[in-house]
Coordinates of C-alpha atoms and ligand atoms in Angstrom, one line a residue:
Chain A
X1 CA 78.1 39.6 175.0
X2 CA 75.5 37.3 176.5
X3 CA 76.0 36.4 180.2
X4 CA 73.6 34.6 182.5
X5 CA 74.0 34.1 186.3
X6 CA 72.2 31.2 188.0
X7 CA 72.9 29.9 191.5
X8 CA 76.6 30.6 191.8
X9 CA 77.3 29.8 188.1
X10 CA 78.0 32.4 185.5
X11 CA 77.4 31.3 181.9
X12 CA 79.2 33.4 179.3
X13 CA 78.4 33.1 175.6
X14 CA 80.9 35.0 173.4
X15 CA 80.3 35.1 169.6
X16 CA 82.5 35.4 166.6
X17 CA 86.3 35.8 166.6
X18 CA 88.2 36.3 169.9
X19 CA 91.2 38.4 169.0
X20 CA 92.5 41.8 170.2
X21 CA 89.7 43.5 168.3
X22 CA 87.3 42.3 171.0
X23 CA 89.4 41.2 174.1
X24 CA 89.0 44.6 175.9
X25 CA 85.2 44.4 175.8
X26 CA 85.3 40.6 176.6
X27 CA 87.5 41.2 179.7
X28 CA 85.5 44.2 180.9
X29 CA 82.1 42.4 180.6
X30 CA 83.6 39.4 182.5
X31 CA 85.1 41.5 185.2
X32 CA 81.8 43.4 185.7
X33 CA 79.8 40.2 186.0
X34 CA 82.3 38.6 188.3
X35 CA 82.2 41.7 190.5
X36 CA 78.4 41.9 190.9
X37 CA 77.7 38.2 191.4
X38 CA 79.1 35.6 193.8
X39 CA 80.5 33.2 191.2
X40 CA 82.1 29.9 192.1
X41 CA 81.7 28.4 188.7
X42 CA 82.4 30.2 185.4
X43 CA 81.2 28.4 182.2
X44 CA 82.5 29.6 178.8
X45 CA 80.1 28.4 176.1
X46 CA 82.3 28.7 173.0
X47 CA 79.8 27.1 170.6
X48 CA 79.5 30.5 168.7
X49 CA 83.3 31.2 168.7
X50 CA 84.8 30.5 165.2
X51 CA 88.3 31.8 165.9
X52 CA 90.6 32.4 168.9
X53 CA 94.2 33.4 169.2
X54 CA 96.5 33.8 172.1
X55 CA 95.0 37.2 173.0
X56 CA 91.5 35.6 173.4
X57 CA 93.0 32.7 175.3
X58 CA 94.7 35.2 177.6
X59 CA 91.3 36.6 178.7
X60 CA 90.0 33.1 179.5
X61 CA 93.2 32.2 181.4
X62 CA 93.1 35.5 183.3
X63 CA 89.6 34.7 184.6
X64 CA 90.7 31.1 185.4
X65 CA 93.5 32.4 187.6
X66 CA 91.1 34.8 189.4
X67 CA 88.5 32.1 190.1
X68 CA 91.2 29.6 191.2
X69 CA 92.4 32.1 193.8
X70 CA 88.9 32.3 195.2
X71 CA 88.4 28.5 195.2
X72 CA 86.1 28.6 192.1
X73 CA 86.3 26.7 188.9
X74 CA 86.1 27.3 185.1
X75 CA 84.5 25.0 182.5
X76 CA 84.3 25.0 178.8
X77 CA 81.3 24.0 176.6
X78 CA 80.8 23.6 172.8
X79 CA 84.4 24.0 171.7
X80 CA 84.6 24.0 167.9
X81 CA 87.4 22.0 166.1
X82 CA 89.6 25.0 165.1
X83 CA 89.3 26.5 168.6
X84 CA 90.1 23.1 170.2
X85 CA 93.5 22.9 168.5
X86 CA 94.5 26.2 170.0
X87 CA 93.2 25.2 173.5
X88 CA 95.1 21.9 173.3
X89 CA 98.3 23.5 172.1
X90 CA 98.2 26.1 174.9
X91 CA 97.5 23.5 177.6
X92 CA 94.3 25.1 178.7
X93 CA 92.3 22.0 178.0
X94 CA 94.4 20.1 180.6
X95 CA 93.4 22.5 183.4
X96 CA 89.8 23.2 182.5
X97 CA 87.2 20.5 182.1
X98 CA 85.1 20.4 178.9
X99 CA 81.4 19.4 178.9
X100 CA 78.9 18.7 176.1
X101 CA 76.3 21.2 177.3
X102 CA 75.8 24.0 179.7
X103 CA 73.4 21.7 181.7
X104 CA 76.1 19.1 182.1
X105 CA 78.6 21.6 183.1
X106 CA 76.2 23.0 185.7
X107 CA 75.3 19.5 187.0
X108 CA 79.0 18.7 187.6
X109 CA 79.6 22.0 189.5
X110 CA 80.2 20.0 192.6
Chain B
X1 CA 101.3 30.8 139.3
X2 CA 103.6 33.1 141.3
X3 CA 102.1 36.1 142.9
X4 CA 102.8 38.9 145.3
X5 CA 100.9 41.4 147.3
X6 CA 101.6 43.9 150.0
X7 CA 99.1 45.1 152.7
X8 CA 99.8 48.2 154.9
X9 CA 97.4 49.3 157.6
X10 CA 97.1 51.3 160.8
X11 CA 97.9 49.7 164.1
X12 CA 94.3 49.4 165.2
X13 CA 93.0 46.3 166.9
X14 CA 90.2 45.9 164.4
X15 CA 92.8 45.5 161.7
X16 CA 93.9 42.1 163.0
X17 CA 90.7 40.5 161.7
X18 CA 91.1 42.5 158.4
X19 CA 94.7 41.2 158.0
X20 CA 93.6 37.7 158.7
X21 CA 90.8 37.7 156.0
X22 CA 93.2 39.3 153.5
X23 CA 96.0 36.8 154.0
X24 CA 93.5 33.9 153.9
X25 CA 92.1 35.2 150.6
X26 CA 95.6 35.4 149.1
X27 CA 96.6 32.0 150.5
X28 CA 93.5 30.4 149.0
X29 CA 95.1 30.9 145.6
X30 CA 97.2 27.9 146.6
X31 CA 95.7 24.4 147.3
X32 CA 95.8 24.7 151.0
X33 CA 93.4 22.6 153.1
X34 CA 90.8 24.5 155.2
X35 CA 92.9 23.4 158.2
X36 CA 96.0 25.0 156.7
X37 CA 94.1 28.2 156.2
X38 CA 92.9 28.2 159.8
X39 CA 96.6 27.8 160.9
X40 CA 97.7 30.6 158.7
X41 CA 95.0 32.8 160.2
X42 CA 96.2 32.1 163.7
X43 CA 99.9 32.9 162.8
X44 CA 98.9 36.2 161.1
X45 CA 96.8 37.2 164.1
X46 CA 99.7 36.6 166.5
X47 CA 102.2 38.5 164.4
X48 CA 99.9 41.5 163.8
X49 CA 98.7 41.6 167.4
X50 CA 102.3 41.6 168.5
X51 CA 103.1 44.5 166.2
X52 CA 100.2 46.5 167.6
X53 CA 100.5 45.6 171.3
X54 CA 104.2 45.3 171.7
X55 CA 105.7 47.1 168.7
X56 CA 103.5 50.2 168.9
X57 CA 102.4 49.9 172.6
X58 CA 98.7 50.1 171.4
X59 CA 99.2 53.5 169.7
X60 CA 96.9 53.6 166.7
X61 CA 99.2 55.6 164.4
X62 CA 101.8 53.0 163.6
X63 CA 101.9 51.2 160.3
X64 CA 101.9 47.4 160.0
X65 CA 103.0 45.9 156.7
X66 CA 102.4 42.3 155.4
X67 CA 104.2 41.2 152.2
X68 CA 102.7 38.0 150.9
X69 CA 104.4 35.9 148.3
X70 CA 103.4 32.8 146.5
X71 CA 106.2 30.9 144.8
X72 CA 106.4 27.2 143.9
X73 CA 103.5 26.1 146.2
X74 CA 104.9 28.0 149.2
X75 CA 103.3 31.0 150.9
X76 CA 105.8 33.4 152.5
X77 CA 104.5 36.1 154.9
X78 CA 106.7 39.0 156.1
X79 CA 105.0 41.0 158.9
X80 CA 106.8 44.2 159.7
X81 CA 106.5 47.1 162.1
X82 CA 108.6 50.2 162.8
X83 CA 107.9 50.1 166.5
X84 CA 110.1 49.7 169.6
X85 CA 111.7 46.4 168.6
X86 CA 112.9 43.4 170.7
X87 CA 116.2 43.6 172.6
X88 CA 116.6 39.9 173.1
X89 CA 114.9 38.0 170.2
X90 CA 116.2 34.5 171.4
X91 CA 114.5 35.0 174.8
X92 CA 111.3 36.4 173.2
X93 CA 111.0 33.2 171.2
X94 CA 110.9 31.0 174.3
X95 CA 107.4 29.9 175.4
X96 CA 105.8 31.9 178.2
X97 CA 108.3 34.6 177.8
X98 CA 105.8 37.4 177.7
X99 CA 106.9 40.9 178.9
X100 CA 103.2 41.6 179.6
X101 CA 101.7 39.9 182.7
X102 CA 98.2 39.9 181.1
X103 CA 99.5 37.9 178.1
X104 CA 100.4 34.2 177.7
X105 CA 103.7 34.4 175.8
X106 CA 102.3 31.9 173.3
X107 CA 102.3 34.1 170.2
X108 CA 105.7 33.0 168.8
X109 CA 104.9 29.4 169.9
X110 CA 101.7 29.4 167.7
X111 CA 103.5 31.0 164.7
X112 CA 106.2 28.3 165.0
X113 CA 103.6 25.4 165.4
X114 CA 101.3 26.5 162.6
X115 CA 103.9 27.6 160.0
X116 CA 106.8 25.6 158.5
X117 CA 109.3 28.2 159.2
X118 CA 109.7 31.3 161.4
X119 CA 112.4 33.9 161.4
X120 CA 112.4 37.1 163.5
X121 CA 114.6 40.1 163.0
X122 CA 114.5 43.1 165.3
X123 CA 116.4 46.1 166.3
X124 CA 115.5 48.1 169.4
X125 CA 114.0 51.5 168.4
X126 CA 113.8 50.4 164.8
X127 CA 111.2 47.7 164.5
X128 CA 110.5 44.1 164.0
X129 CA 110.2 41.8 161.0
X130 CA 108.6 38.4 161.3
X131 CA 109.1 36.1 158.3
X132 CA 107.0 32.9 158.1
X133 CA 106.4 30.3 155.4
X134 CA 104.1 27.4 154.8
X135 CA 104.0 25.0 151.9
X136 CA 101.1 23.1 150.4
X137 CA 101.1 19.6 151.7
X138 CA 103.5 20.3 154.6
X139 CA 101.0 19.7 157.4
X140 CA 100.4 16.1 156.2
X141 CA 104.1 15.5 156.0
X142 CA 104.7 17.0 159.4
X143 CA 102.1 14.7 161.0
X144 CA 103.5 11.7 159.2
X145 CA 107.0 12.4 160.5
X146 CA 105.6 12.7 164.0
X147 CA 103.9 9.4 164.0
Chain C
X1 CA 86.7 54.9 164.1
X2 CA 88.8 56.2 161.3
X3 CA 91.0 53.8 159.5
X4 CA 93.3 53.4 156.5
X5 CA 94.9 50.6 154.6
X6 CA 96.7 50.1 151.4
X7 CA 96.9 47.1 149.2
X8 CA 99.4 46.5 146.4
X9 CA 99.4 43.5 144.1
X10 CA 100.5 42.2 140.7
X11 CA 98.3 42.7 137.7
X12 CA 97.1 39.1 137.6
X13 CA 93.4 38.2 136.8
X14 CA 93.3 36.0 140.0
X15 CA 93.9 39.1 142.1
X16 CA 90.6 40.7 141.1
X17 CA 88.8 38.3 143.5
X18 CA 91.5 38.9 146.1
X19 CA 91.1 42.6 145.9
X20 CA 87.3 42.3 146.2
X21 CA 87.5 40.2 149.4
X22 CA 90.1 42.5 150.9
X23 CA 88.1 45.7 150.3
X24 CA 84.9 44.0 151.5
X25 CA 86.6 42.9 154.7
X26 CA 87.8 46.5 155.2
X27 CA 84.4 48.0 154.4
X28 CA 82.7 45.7 156.9
X29 CA 84.2 47.8 159.6
X30 CA 81.5 50.3 158.7
X31 CA 77.8 49.5 159.1
X32 CA 77.2 48.9 155.4
X33 CA 74.3 46.6 154.5
X34 CA 75.0 43.3 152.7
X35 CA 73.7 45.0 149.5
X36 CA 76.1 47.9 149.9
X37 CA 79.0 45.4 150.3
X38 CA 77.9 43.6 147.1
X39 CA 77.9 46.9 145.2
X40 CA 81.3 47.9 146.5
X41 CA 82.6 44.5 145.4
X42 CA 81.3 45.1 141.8
X43 CA 82.9 48.6 141.7
X44 CA 86.3 47.2 142.9
X45 CA 86.1 44.4 140.3
X46 CA 85.5 46.9 137.5
X47 CA 88.3 49.3 138.6
X48 CA 90.9 46.5 139.1
X49 CA 89.9 44.6 136.0
X50 CA 90.3 47.9 134.0
X51 CA 93.8 48.4 135.5
X52 CA 94.8 44.9 134.5
X53 CA 93.2 44.7 131.1
X54 CA 93.5 48.2 129.8
X55 CA 96.2 49.8 132.0
X56 CA 98.6 47.0 131.7
X57 CA 97.3 45.2 128.5
X58 CA 97.1 42.0 130.5
X59 CA 100.8 42.0 131.3
X60 CA 101.2 40.3 134.8
X61 CA 104.1 42.5 136.0
X62 CA 102.2 45.7 136.6
X63 CA 101.4 46.8 140.1
X64 CA 97.8 47.8 141.1
X65 CA 97.3 49.8 144.3
X66 CA 94.2 50.3 146.3
X67 CA 94.1 52.9 149.1
X68 CA 91.1 52.4 151.4
X69 CA 90.1 55.0 153.9
X70 CA 87.3 55.1 156.4
X71 CA 86.4 58.5 157.7
X72 CA 83.1 59.7 159.2
X73 CA 81.0 56.8 158.0
X74 CA 82.4 57.1 154.4
X75 CA 84.5 54.6 152.6
X76 CA 86.9 56.1 150.0
X77 CA 88.7 53.8 147.5
X78 CA 91.6 55.0 145.3
X79 CA 92.5 52.4 142.7
X80 CA 95.7 53.2 140.8
X81 CA 97.9 51.8 138.1
X82 CA 101.0 53.0 136.4
X83 CA 99.9 51.7 133.0
X84 CA 99.1 53.2 129.6
X85 CA 96.6 55.8 130.8
X86 CA 93.5 57.1 129.1
X87 CA 93.7 59.8 126.4
X88 CA 90.1 61.0 126.6
X89 CA 88.7 60.4 130.1
X90 CA 85.4 62.1 129.4
X91 CA 84.8 59.8 126.4
X92 CA 85.9 56.7 128.4
X93 CA 83.3 57.5 131.1
X94 CA 80.4 57.3 128.6
X95 CA 78.4 54.1 128.5
X96 CA 79.4 51.5 125.8
X97 CA 82.6 53.4 125.0
X98 CA 84.8 50.4 125.3
X99 CA 88.0 50.4 123.2
X100 CA 87.8 46.6 123.2
X101 CA 85.2 45.0 120.9
X102 CA 85.0 42.0 123.3
X103 CA 84.0 44.2 126.2
X104 CA 80.8 46.0 127.1
X105 CA 81.9 49.4 128.1
X106 CA 79.9 49.2 131.4
X107 CA 82.8 49.3 133.9
X108 CA 82.6 53.0 134.7
X109 CA 78.8 52.8 134.5
X110 CA 78.8 50.2 137.2
X111 CA 81.3 52.1 139.4
X112 CA 79.1 55.2 139.0
X113 CA 75.9 53.4 139.8
X114 CA 77.1 51.5 142.8
X115 CA 79.2 54.2 144.5
X116 CA 78.2 57.7 145.6
X117 CA 81.0 59.4 143.8
X118 CA 83.5 58.6 141.0
X119 CA 86.5 60.6 139.9
X120 CA 89.0 59.5 137.2
X121 CA 92.4 61.0 136.7
X122 CA 94.7 59.8 134.0
X123 CA 97.7 60.7 131.9
X124 CA 98.7 58.7 128.8
X125 CA 101.8 56.8 129.5
X126 CA 101.7 57.5 133.2
X127 CA 98.7 55.7 134.5
X128 CA 95.2 56.0 135.9
X129 CA 93.7 56.7 139.3
X130 CA 90.1 56.0 140.0
X131 CA 88.7 57.6 143.2
X132 CA 85.3 56.3 144.5
X133 CA 83.4 56.8 147.7
X134 CA 80.3 55.4 149.4
X135 CA 78.7 56.5 152.7
X136 CA 76.8 54.3 155.1
X137 CA 73.0 54.9 154.5
X138 CA 73.5 56.5 151.1
X139 CA 71.8 53.7 149.1
X140 CA 68.6 54.2 151.1
X141 CA 68.7 57.9 150.6
X142 CA 69.4 57.5 146.8
X143 CA 66.4 55.2 146.4
X144 CA 64.2 57.6 148.4
X145 CA 65.2 60.5 146.2
X146 CA 64.4 58.4 143.1
X147 CA 60.8 57.6 144.3
Chain D
X1 CA 82.4 24.0 133.8
X2 CA 79.4 21.8 133.5
X3 CA 77.8 21.7 130.0
X4 CA 75.1 19.4 128.7
X5 CA 73.8 19.2 125.1
X6 CA 70.2 17.9 124.5
X7 CA 68.3 18.2 121.2
X8 CA 69.6 21.5 120.0
X9 CA 69.8 23.0 123.5
X10 CA 73.1 23.6 125.3
X11 CA 72.8 23.9 129.1
X12 CA 75.7 25.7 130.7
X13 CA 76.1 25.7 134.5
X14 CA 79.0 27.9 135.6
X15 CA 79.8 28.1 139.4
X16 CA 81.3 30.7 141.7
X17 CA 82.4 34.2 140.7
X18 CA 82.4 35.3 137.1
X19 CA 85.2 37.9 136.8
X20 CA 88.3 38.1 134.6
X21 CA 89.9 35.4 136.8
X22 CA 87.7 32.9 135.0
X23 CA 86.3 34.5 131.8
X24 CA 89.0 33.1 129.5
X25 CA 88.1 29.5 130.5
X26 CA 84.4 30.3 130.5
X27 CA 84.6 31.7 126.9
X28 CA 86.8 28.9 125.7
X29 CA 84.5 26.1 127.0
X30 CA 81.5 27.8 125.5
X31 CA 83.1 28.3 122.1
X32 CA 84.2 24.6 122.1
X33 CA 80.7 23.4 123.0
X34 CA 79.1 25.7 120.4
X35 CA 81.5 24.5 117.8
X36 CA 81.0 20.8 118.3
X37 CA 77.2 20.8 118.6
X38 CA 74.4 22.3 116.5
X39 CA 73.0 24.7 119.1
X40 CA 69.9 26.8 118.5
X41 CA 69.2 27.5 122.2
X42 CA 71.8 28.3 124.8
X43 CA 70.6 28.1 128.5
X44 CA 72.8 29.7 131.2
X45 CA 71.9 28.2 134.5
X46 CA 73.3 30.9 136.9
X47 CA 71.9 29.3 140.1
X48 CA 75.5 28.6 141.4
X49 CA 76.9 32.0 140.4
X50 CA 77.3 34.3 143.4
X51 CA 79.0 37.2 141.7
X52 CA 79.3 38.7 138.2
X53 CA 80.9 41.9 136.9
X54 CA 80.9 43.4 133.4
X55 CA 83.7 41.0 132.3
X56 CA 81.5 38.0 133.1
X57 CA 78.5 39.7 131.4
X58 CA 80.6 40.3 128.4
X59 CA 81.1 36.6 127.8
X60 CA 77.3 36.0 128.0
X61 CA 76.6 38.9 125.7
X62 CA 79.3 37.7 123.2
X63 CA 77.6 34.3 123.0
X64 CA 74.2 36.0 122.7
X65 CA 75.4 38.0 119.7
X66 CA 76.8 34.8 118.1
X67 CA 73.6 32.8 118.6
X68 CA 71.5 35.7 117.3
X69 CA 73.4 35.9 114.1
X70 CA 72.7 32.2 113.6
X71 CA 69.0 32.6 114.4
X72 CA 69.4 30.9 117.8
X73 CA 68.3 32.2 121.2
X74 CA 69.8 32.5 124.7
X75 CA 67.9 32.1 128.0
X76 CA 68.7 32.5 131.7
X77 CA 67.8 30.3 134.6
X78 CA 68.2 30.6 138.4
X79 CA 69.5 34.2 138.5
X80 CA 70.5 35.1 142.1
X81 CA 69.5 38.5 143.5
X82 CA 73.0 40.1 143.5
X83 CA 73.5 38.9 139.9
X84 CA 70.1 40.1 138.9
X85 CA 70.8 43.7 139.7
X86 CA 73.8 43.6 137.4
X87 CA 71.8 42.0 134.6
X88 CA 69.1 44.6 135.0
X89 CA 71.5 47.5 135.0
X90 CA 73.3 46.2 131.9
X91 CA 70.0 45.7 130.0
X92 CA 70.7 42.0 129.4
X93 CA 67.5 41.0 131.1
X94 CA 65.5 42.9 128.5
X95 CA 67.0 40.9 125.6
X96 CA 67.2 37.5 127.2
X97 CA 64.1 35.7 128.7
X98 CA 64.5 34.3 132.2
X99 CA 62.9 31.0 133.3
X100 CA 62.4 29.4 136.7
X101 CA 64.0 26.1 135.7
X102 CA 66.0 24.4 132.9
X103 CA 62.9 22.3 132.1
X104 CA 60.8 25.4 131.6
X105 CA 63.5 27.1 129.5
X106 CA 63.7 23.9 127.3
X107 CA 59.9 23.7 127.0
X108 CA 59.7 27.3 125.7
X109 CA 62.5 26.8 123.2
X110 CA 59.9 27.3 120.5
Ligands
ADP201 N1 106.5 43.2 167.1 C1 107.0 43.2 168.3 N2 107.6 44.4 168.8 C2 108.2 44.4 170.0 N3 108.2 43.4 170.8 C3 107.7 42.2 170.4 C4 107.1 42.0 169.2 N4 106.6 40.8 169.0 C5 107.0 40.2 170.2 N5 107.6 41.0 171.0 C6 108.1 40.6 172.4 O1 108.3 39.2 172.4 C7 107.5 38.7 173.6 C8 106.9 37.3 173.3 O2 106.0 37.4 172.2 P1 104.8 36.4 172.2 O3 105.4 35.0 172.1 O4 103.9 36.7 171.0 O5 104.0 36.5 173.5 P2 102.9 37.6 174.0 O6 102.5 38.4 172.8 O7 101.8 36.8 174.6 O8 103.7 38.5 175.0 C9 106.5 39.8 173.8 O9 106.0 39.8 175.2 C10 107.2 41.1 173.5 O10 108.0 41.5 174.6
ADP202 N1 92.9 51.8 134.1 C1 92.8 52.0 132.8 N2 93.8 52.2 132.0 C2 93.7 52.5 130.7 N3 92.5 52.6 130.1 C3 91.4 52.5 130.8 C4 91.5 52.2 132.2 N4 90.2 52.1 132.7 C5 89.4 52.3 131.6 N5 90.1 52.6 130.5 C6 89.5 52.9 129.2 O1 88.2 53.3 129.3 C7 87.3 52.5 128.5 C8 86.0 52.3 129.2 O2 86.1 51.6 130.4 P1 84.9 50.7 131.0 O3 83.7 51.6 131.1 O4 85.3 50.1 132.2 O5 84.6 49.7 129.9 P2 85.3 48.3 129.4 O6 86.3 47.9 130.5 O7 84.2 47.3 129.3 O8 86.0 48.6 128.1 C9 88.1 51.2 128.3 O9 87.6 50.5 127.2 C10 89.5 51.7 128.2 O10 89.8 52.2 126.9

C-alpha cells in the first residue's frame, strides 16, 4: 500500500476492495507508518477504493481513535459513490472531513 | 426464471471477495440496478466475514455455505456456518453491539439496511444461519416511502 | 495458500455464465495471466454445457457441481453431473465425435487444449465427472516446448 | 440482436458472451433473417463479442454450412483476441475470410 509522509501529514492510498482479505495488512502498514513518523494529520485517499465493508471501516475508525487521543486529525479524499454510502450510514463522514484533493486536505491541516 | 445455487468454501479471509463476486454474478440474472448489486455485495461481505471471524474465530478449516435462490423477482441468500453460534441474537442485532473491540458492530446494521429482510437463527456451539432477501425494484419503493 | 470451494447449481443454460464467473473469481486467487483465466473460462463453459445438454438432455432440474481446489499453484476443477452418462468415453474424447448433429464435437478438445490435464469418468445412467487441472506458469512452458 | 440486410448481404452484430445461455436466440434470429431475405453473403461482426465457446461456434458453423449449400459465403469482422484463439483452434478461420471492417467485407463480396 502506498504511503507518503510530508511535514506531519501521512497520506495513505489503499487500492481495490477493503474487506477482511486485506484489513490485516492495511492495519499493519498504517501502524508501522504511524510509529515511525510524527503524524498529526492522516489523509486517506480512497480514490482507488472500489469497495468497503464494516471490516474496512473498522481499520479507518481505529486509526481515527488513535490520532484523536494524540490530538491529531483524520481526513478523507476521493471517496467513490458506493464507498460514500457506507461512510454515511456508519456515521464516519460526520466525524471526518472530506476534501476534493490531497492538496486541499493538506492546506486545511490547521 | 427461477434458479438456485449453493456455494461452499473454506473460512479463509480471501473467500469473502470470492463469495461477493459469485453472489453478484448470480444476482445479475435478475434485473437489479448496479446500486442494488453493490448493496447485495456489502450484505454478503458482512455475513461471510462474521462467519469467518466470529463463527470460526478466524480458523481456516471451517466451511461457510451460501444458498442462493431466485424466485418471482426476489433473491434469497442463506449464509450458514457450523461455528460457535450466538448466545443472544437479539442483542447481537443491535447497532454497535460488537463482542470484538476492534470491530464496529455494524455488520448486521448493513445487512438490514441493504436487504429487504434479515433473519438470524443461531444455537451456541452449533452455528449460525443468516437469511436475507431483496426484491427487484424494492430500493426505489423504499426510498419513495421514506420521502 | 491452499483453498477449496464447491458450487452446485441447476442445469439451466444461464448458469454456464454464472459458473464461468465463479470459477474465474476463484482462480484469480492464483497468479494466473489474463490469458490463462480466459482459457479456464472456456474449459468450464464446455464442461458445464455438456452436463446440461448431454448429461441432463436440457432438463432444468438436474444439479451440476463444480469442486474447485487450489493447491501448490495448481487449480483443479471437478465438474460433475448425475445425468445419463457416456457409454464410450474414449470415443467421446475424439475430436468431432459429437452425438448431436447441431454440435461441433469440440468441447473435450477445448478442455484438453486449454487445461494441463483432463480426465473423464462416466457410467451410463449414473453420470459424468470431468477432472481438469491447470498450473500457474504452465502455458508459457507449453509454448516453449512447442517451439 | 442487431441485424441489417443490404443488397444480398446480411450483417449480424451479436453482443456479449456467446454460450448456450444465448445460442437458441442467436440461432432463431439468424434463421428468421435468412428466411425473409435473399442472402448470398453473411457477415458476422464479432467486435462486441467478448467470449465464445464451442456452442457459440456451432451456431456460426451451422449457418456457414447452410449458406455454402446455397452457394453463399460467410465472413468475419472485428474478431477480438480471446475469440480469435477459439476460431483458430476450431479451424473456422481457415474456411471463413476475416476482414477489418464491414465495408471491406461487403466490398469483397465478389
Ligand atoms: N456467524 C456468527 N457466529 C458467531 N457470532 C456472530 C456471528 N455473526 C455475528 N456474531 C456476533 O454478533 C455480533 C454483532 O455482529 P455485527 O453486527 O456484524 O458486528 P461486528 O462483526 O462488527 O462485531 C458480533 O460481534 C458477534 O459477537
Ligand atoms: N456430461 C456429459 N454427459 C453425457 N454425455 C456427454 C457429457 N459430456 C460429453 N458427452 C458426450 O460426449 C460427446 C463429445 O463431447 P464434446 O467433445 O464436448 O462435443 P459436443 O458437446 O460438441 O457434442 C457428446 O456429443 C456427448 O455424446
